[in-house]
Amino acid sequence: MSEYTLESFTVENKTNDGIKLHTRLFKPGRESKDKDENFAIVMVHPYSILGGSQGLLKGIASYLASNGYVAVTFDMRGVGRSTGKPSITGFAEVKDVVAVCNWVSDFLSLNRILLVGSSAGAPIAGSAVDQIEQVIGYVSIGYPFGMTASILFGRHHKAILQSSKPKLFIMGTQDGFTSVKQLKNKLKSAAGRVETHLIDGVGHFQMEGPDFDAHMVDLIIKFIASL
């Protein structure tokens, strides 16, 4: 893996309740030329209340940077060094996603953003997609569409399903939160271009683990090429 550089920032957006978000910027090293100097991948971590943090996305972000892409991770409110308190349904966290994307656009001057959400980060990112003009596409890693998870995150579904922006849903066929049938039924009503990629025999938390980081990056890079 070729080199990348890592910088830390505090993102504070006046429209975001004064919340300060600990943010990491993964940039391609000198050896790996930026694939697109006007493009960034913003990643949204799994459920804060169950211990989700940006650290879980470090592997994917570093692989992306090593492949020439600017990647951004951040701790949502109440996680790590970010201020505030996490919410149970993830609606307050949508503002965090918008704040970081605005920072990427304003501070980094990158005006094309791919939003990637992992697990509960997928519905949160999905609710932000159409609130951010600069977002040109969306990738979900293990979206929790199942019945039980929908008690918490069901109100997020409509936003991403109605968005006309290109979408990729990656899921393991043994995902404990969503069955393949539930995924397909949900996506029947989705607007715009929708792709799915199923990983055979793999469970929800297994797919989020480091063993699958390189595979996730391959899928994300192929999707970027199609945008």
C-alpha positions as a LaTeX table, in Angstrom:
\begin{tabular}{lrrr}
\hline
Residue & $x$ (\AA) & $y$ (\AA) & $z$ (\AA) \\
\hline
Met1 & 0.00 & 0.00 & 0.00 \\
Ser2 & 1.52 & 3.33 & $-1.01$ \\
Glu3 & 1.73 & 6.23 & 1.37 \\
Tyr4 & $-0.97$ & 8.67 & 2.40 \\
Thr5 & $-1.05$ & 11.62 & 4.77 \\
Leu6 & $-3.40$ & 12.01 & 7.71 \\
Glu7 & $-4.50$ & 15.31 & 9.26 \\
Ser8 & $-6.97$ & 16.01 & 12.09 \\
Phe9 & $-9.41$ & 18.91 & 12.21 \\
Thr10 & $-12.27$ & 20.14 & 14.36 \\
Val11 & $-15.32$ & 20.94 & 12.24 \\
Glu12 & $-17.72$ & 23.42 & 13.76 \\
Asn13 & $-20.74$ & 24.54 & 11.79 \\
Lys14 & $-22.98$ & 27.29 & 13.13 \\
Thr15 & $-26.04$ & 25.50 & 11.75 \\
Asn16 & $-25.13$ & 22.36 & 13.73 \\
Asp17 & $-26.11$ & 23.31 & 17.33 \\
Gly18 & $-22.52$ & 24.46 & 18.04 \\
Ile19 & $-21.38$ & 20.82 & 17.92 \\
Lys20 & $-17.63$ & 20.34 & 17.33 \\
Leu21 & $-16.78$ & 17.25 & 15.28 \\
His22 & $-13.40$ & 15.52 & 15.40 \\
Thr23 & $-12.56$ & 14.93 & 11.74 \\
Arg24 & $-9.74$ & 13.13 & 9.94 \\
Leu25 & $-8.56$ & 13.89 & 6.43 \\
Phe26 & $-6.81$ & 11.10 & 4.50 \\
Lys27 & $-4.93$ & 12.49 & 1.50 \\
Pro28 & $-3.03$ & 10.68 & $-1.23$ \\
Gly29 & 0.74 & 10.74 & $-0.69$ \\
Arg30 & 3.13 & 12.19 & $-3.22$ \\
Glu31 & 3.50 & 8.83 & $-4.97$ \\
Ser32 & $-0.22$ & 8.37 & $-5.59$ \\
Lys33 & $-1.52$ & 11.27 & $-7.67$ \\
Asp34 & $-5.02$ & 12.50 & $-6.84$ \\
Lys35 & $-7.47$ & 10.72 & $-9.13$ \\
Asp36 & $-9.73$ & 13.77 & $-9.18$ \\
Glu37 & $-8.60$ & 16.95 & $-7.48$ \\
Asn38 & $-12.18$ & 18.16 & $-7.04$ \\
Phe39 & $-13.53$ & 14.99 & $-5.39$ \\
Ala40 & $-13.82$ & 13.63 & $-1.85$ \\
Ile41 & $-15.31$ & 10.57 & $-0.17$ \\
Val42 & $-17.04$ & 11.35 & 3.14 \\
Met43 & $-17.62$ & 8.31 & 5.36 \\
Val44 & $-20.25$ & 7.92 & 8.10 \\
His45 & $-19.49$ & 5.42 & 10.88 \\
Pro46 & $-21.77$ & 2.77 & 12.48 \\
Tyr47 & $-24.21$ & 3.36 & 15.36 \\
Ser48 & $-22.68$ & 5.63 & 18.03 \\
Ile49 & $-24.73$ & 4.08 & 20.86 \\
Leu50 & $-23.26$ & 0.62 & 20.12 \\
Gly51 & $-19.68$ & 1.92 & 20.07 \\
Gly52 & $-19.46$ & 3.07 & 16.45 \\
Ser53 & $-16.66$ & 5.54 & 15.70 \\
Gln54 & $-14.55$ & 6.81 & 12.80 \\
Gly55 & $-11.79$ & 4.41 & 13.86 \\
Leu56 & $-13.83$ & 1.58 & 12.28 \\
Leu57 & $-13.46$ & 3.32 & 8.89 \\
Lys58 & $-9.71$ & 3.95 & 9.06 \\
Gly59 & $-8.85$ & 0.88 & 6.97 \\
Ile60 & $-11.18$ & 1.80 & 4.10 \\
Ala61 & $-10.19$ & 5.50 & 4.24 \\
Ser62 & $-6.47$ & 4.73 & 4.17 \\
Tyr63 & $-6.88$ & 2.30 & 1.23 \\
Leu64 & $-8.86$ & 4.95 & $-0.66$ \\
Ala65 & $-6.17$ & 7.59 & $-0.02$ \\
Ser66 & $-3.47$ & 5.14 & $-1.11$ \\
Asn67 & $-5.44$ & 4.68 & $-4.33$ \\
Gly68 & $-5.43$ & 8.43 & $-5.02$ \\
Tyr69 & $-8.71$ & 9.55 & $-3.41$ \\
Val70 & $-9.26$ & 12.15 & $-0.68$ \\
Ala71 & $-11.23$ & 10.44 & 2.13 \\
Val72 & $-12.78$ & 12.06 & 5.20 \\
Thr73 & $-13.95$ & 10.33 & 8.39 \\
Phe74 & $-15.39$ & 11.95 & 11.51 \\
Asp75 & $-16.83$ & 11.08 & 14.91 \\
Met76 & $-20.49$ & 11.98 & 15.08 \\
Arg77 & $-21.78$ & 13.96 & 18.09 \\
Gly78 & $-21.00$ & 12.43 & 21.47 \\
Val79 & $-18.32$ & 10.06 & 20.11 \\
Gly80 & $-14.61$ & 10.32 & 20.91 \\
Arg81 & $-13.51$ & 13.96 & 20.91 \\
Ser82 & $-16.71$ & 15.25 & 19.28 \\
Thr83 & $-18.99$ & 17.27 & 21.57 \\
Gly84 & $-22.72$ & 16.80 & 22.19 \\
Lys85 & $-24.78$ & 13.66 & 22.79 \\
Pro86 & $-25.71$ & 10.90 & 20.35 \\
Ser87 & $-29.38$ & 10.51 & 19.41 \\
Ile88 & $-31.19$ & 7.18 & 19.41 \\
Thr89 & $-32.69$ & 7.48 & 15.91 \\
Gly90 & $-29.76$ & 9.24 & 14.22 \\
Phe91 & $-31.68$ & 12.31 & 13.06 \\
Ala92 & $-29.51$ & 14.82 & 14.94 \\
Glu93 & $-26.48$ & 13.13 & 13.33 \\
Val94 & $-27.76$ & 13.98 & 9.84 \\
Lys95 & $-26.79$ & 17.58 & 10.69 \\
Asp96 & $-23.26$ & 16.31 & 11.48 \\
Val97 & $-22.99$ & 14.76 & 8.01 \\
Val98 & $-24.20$ & 18.00 & 6.39 \\
Ala99 & $-21.72$ & 20.04 & 8.50 \\
Val100 & $-18.75$ & 17.88 & 7.45 \\
Cys101 & $-19.77$ & 17.93 & 3.77 \\
Asn102 & $-20.10$ & 21.73 & 3.91 \\
Trp103 & $-16.62$ & 21.88 & 5.46 \\
Val104 & $-15.23$ & 19.64 & 2.68 \\
Ser105 & $-16.77$ & 21.97 & 0.10 \\
Asp106 & $-15.84$ & 25.27 & 1.78 \\
Phe107 & $-12.52$ & 24.58 & 3.52 \\
Leu108 & $-11.07$ & 21.95 & 1.15 \\
Ser109 & $-12.72$ & 23.44 & $-1.97$ \\
Leu110 & $-13.83$ & 19.97 & $-3.10$ \\
Asn111 & $-17.20$ & 20.22 & $-4.80$ \\
Arg112 & $-17.98$ & 16.62 & $-5.70$ \\
Ile113 & $-18.67$ & 14.30 & $-2.79$ \\
Leu114 & $-19.46$ & 10.59 & $-2.54$ \\
Leu115 & $-21.22$ & 9.75 & 0.74 \\
Val116 & $-20.46$ & 6.30 & 2.18 \\
Gly117 & $-22.40$ & 5.04 & 5.22 \\
Ser118 & $-21.60$ & 1.89 & 7.17 \\
Ser119 & $-24.34$ & 0.02 & 9.11 \\
Ala120 & $-26.44$ & 2.64 & 11.00 \\
Gly121 & $-24.26$ & 5.26 & 9.27 \\
Ala122 & $-25.98$ & 4.23 & 6.02 \\
Pro123 & $-29.49$ & 5.51 & 6.93 \\
Ile124 & $-27.96$ & 8.63 & 8.51 \\
Ala125 & $-25.92$ & 9.35 & 5.36 \\
Gly126 & $-28.95$ & 8.50 & 3.22 \\
Ser127 & $-31.03$ & 11.18 & 4.92 \\
Ala128 & $-28.30$ & 13.75 & 4.16 \\
Val129 & $-27.82$ & 12.96 & 0.45 \\
Asp130 & $-30.41$ & 15.38 & $-0.96$ \\
Gln131 & $-29.61$ & 18.06 & 1.63 \\
Ile132 & $-26.14$ & 18.51 & 0.11 \\
Glu133 & $-25.88$ & 19.78 & $-3.45$ \\
Gln134 & $-22.25$ & 18.61 & $-3.76$ \\
Val135 & $-23.11$ & 14.95 & $-3.13$ \\
Ile136 & $-23.09$ & 13.12 & $-6.47$ \\
Gly137 & $-23.57$ & 9.56 & $-5.25$ \\
Tyr138 & $-24.13$ & 7.27 & $-2.26$ \\
Val139 & $-22.75$ & 3.93 & $-1.08$ \\
Ser140 & $-24.32$ & 1.88 & 1.71 \\
Ile141 & $-22.36$ & $-0.85$ & 3.50 \\
Gly142 & $-24.89$ & $-3.06$ & 5.33 \\
Tyr143 & $-27.97$ & $-0.79$ & 5.39 \\
Pro144 & $-30.21$ & $-2.02$ & 8.27 \\
Phe145 & $-33.53$ & $-2.33$ & 6.40 \\
Gly146 & $-34.88$ & $-5.22$ & 8.50 \\
Met147 & $-37.97$ & $-5.07$ & 10.72 \\
Thr148 & $-36.26$ & $-4.66$ & 14.10 \\
Ala149 & $-33.72$ & $-2.11$ & 12.88 \\
Ser150 & $-36.55$ & $-0.20$ & 11.20 \\
Ile151 & $-38.01$ & 0.63 & 14.63 \\
Leu152 & $-34.96$ & 2.90 & 15.07 \\
Phe153 & $-34.09$ & 3.85 & 11.51 \\
Gly154 & $-37.28$ & 3.36 & 9.46 \\
Arg155 & $-37.95$ & 7.09 & 9.15 \\
His156 & $-34.66$ & 7.47 & 7.27 \\
His157 & $-35.61$ & 5.04 & 4.46 \\
Lys158 & $-37.78$ & 7.43 & 2.45 \\
Ala159 & $-35.03$ & 10.05 & 1.91 \\
Ile160 & $-32.55$ & 7.74 & 0.19 \\
Leu161 & $-35.17$ & 5.72 & $-1.69$ \\
Gln162 & $-36.66$ & 8.92 & $-3.16$ \\
Ser163 & $-33.30$ & 10.47 & $-4.05$ \\
Ser164 & $-32.53$ & 10.42 & $-7.77$ \\
Lys165 & $-28.76$ & 10.34 & $-7.09$ \\
Pro166 & $-26.89$ & 7.11 & $-8.01$ \\
Lys167 & $-26.83$ & 4.54 & $-5.20$ \\
Leu168 & $-24.89$ & 1.37 & $-4.45$ \\
Phe169 & $-26.01$ & $-1.02$ & $-1.68$ \\
Ile170 & $-23.40$ & $-3.53$ & $-0.50$ \\
Met171 & $-24.59$ & $-6.32$ & 1.80 \\
Gly172 & $-23.63$ & $-9.77$ & 3.02 \\
Thr173 & $-26.20$ & $-12.50$ & 2.26 \\
Gln174 & $-26.10$ & $-13.55$ & 5.94 \\
Asp175 & $-26.69$ & $-10.03$ & 7.30 \\
Gly176 & $-28.50$ & $-10.44$ & 10.63 \\
Phe177 & $-30.34$ & $-7.10$ & 10.34 \\
Thr178 & $-31.61$ & $-7.37$ & 6.75 \\
Ser179 & $-32.41$ & $-10.37$ & 4.57 \\
Val180 & $-31.68$ & $-10.34$ & 0.84 \\
Lys181 & $-35.45$ & $-10.43$ & 0.26 \\
Gln182 & $-36.00$ & $-7.38$ & 2.50 \\
Leu183 & $-33.25$ & $-5.48$ & 0.66 \\
Lys184 & $-34.72$ & $-6.28$ & $-2.76$ \\
Asn185 & $-38.26$ & $-5.39$ & $-1.66$ \\
Lys186 & $-37.11$ & $-2.01$ & $-0.33$ \\
Leu187 & $-35.10$ & $-1.15$ & $-3.43$ \\
Lys188 & $-38.01$ & $-1.92$ & $-5.80$ \\
Ser189 & $-39.43$ & 1.52 & $-5.03$ \\
Ala190 & $-36.08$ & 3.38 & $-5.23$ \\
Ala191 & $-35.72$ & 6.28 & $-7.66$ \\
Gly192 & $-32.77$ & 6.85 & $-9.99$ \\
Arg193 & $-29.92$ & 4.44 & $-10.60$ \\
Val194 & $-29.69$ & 1.68 & $-7.99$ \\
Glu195 & $-27.03$ & $-1.03$ & $-7.83$ \\
Thr196 & $-26.64$ & $-3.86$ & $-5.34$ \\
His197 & $-23.62$ & $-5.99$ & $-4.58$ \\
Leu198 & $-24.20$ & $-9.08$ & $-2.42$ \\
Ile199 & $-21.29$ & $-10.85$ & $-0.72$ \\
Asp200 & $-22.13$ & $-14.51$ & $-0.36$ \\
Gly201 & $-22.19$ & $-16.10$ & 3.09 \\
Val202 & $-21.01$ & $-13.01$ & 4.95 \\
Gly203 & $-22.66$ & $-11.49$ & 8.06 \\
His204 & $-23.20$ & $-7.85$ & 9.00 \\
Phe205 & $-20.35$ & $-7.33$ & 11.48 \\
Gln206 & $-18.01$ & $-9.61$ & 9.52 \\
Met207 & $-18.34$ & $-7.37$ & 6.46 \\
Glu208 & $-17.57$ & $-4.31$ & 8.59 \\
Gly209 & $-14.34$ & $-5.93$ & 9.81 \\
Pro210 & $-10.83$ & $-5.20$ & 8.47 \\
Asp211 & $-10.75$ & $-8.41$ & 6.39 \\
Phe212 & $-13.19$ & $-6.81$ & 3.95 \\
Asp213 & $-11.70$ & $-3.30$ & 3.79 \\
Ala214 & $-9.84$ & $-3.88$ & 0.51 \\
His215 & $-12.94$ & $-5.46$ & $-1.05$ \\
Met216 & $-15.11$ & $-2.48$ & $-0.02$ \\
Val217 & $-12.55$ & $-0.11$ & $-1.56$ \\
Asp218 & $-12.57$ & $-2.03$ & $-4.86$ \\
Leu219 & $-16.38$ & $-1.77$ & $-5.01$ \\
Ile220 & $-16.34$ & 1.95 & $-4.10$ \\
Ile221 & $-13.69$ & 2.75 & $-6.74$ \\
Lys222 & $-15.66$ & 0.88 & $-9.45$ \\
Phe223 & $-18.78$ & 2.81 & $-8.47$ \\
Ile224 & $-16.90$ & 6.15 & $-8.60$ \\
Ala225 & $-15.74$ & 5.32 & $-12.12$ \\
Ser226 & $-19.39$ & 4.99 & $-13.18$ \\
Leu227 & $-20.48$ & 8.40 & $-11.83$ \\
\hline
\end{tabular}
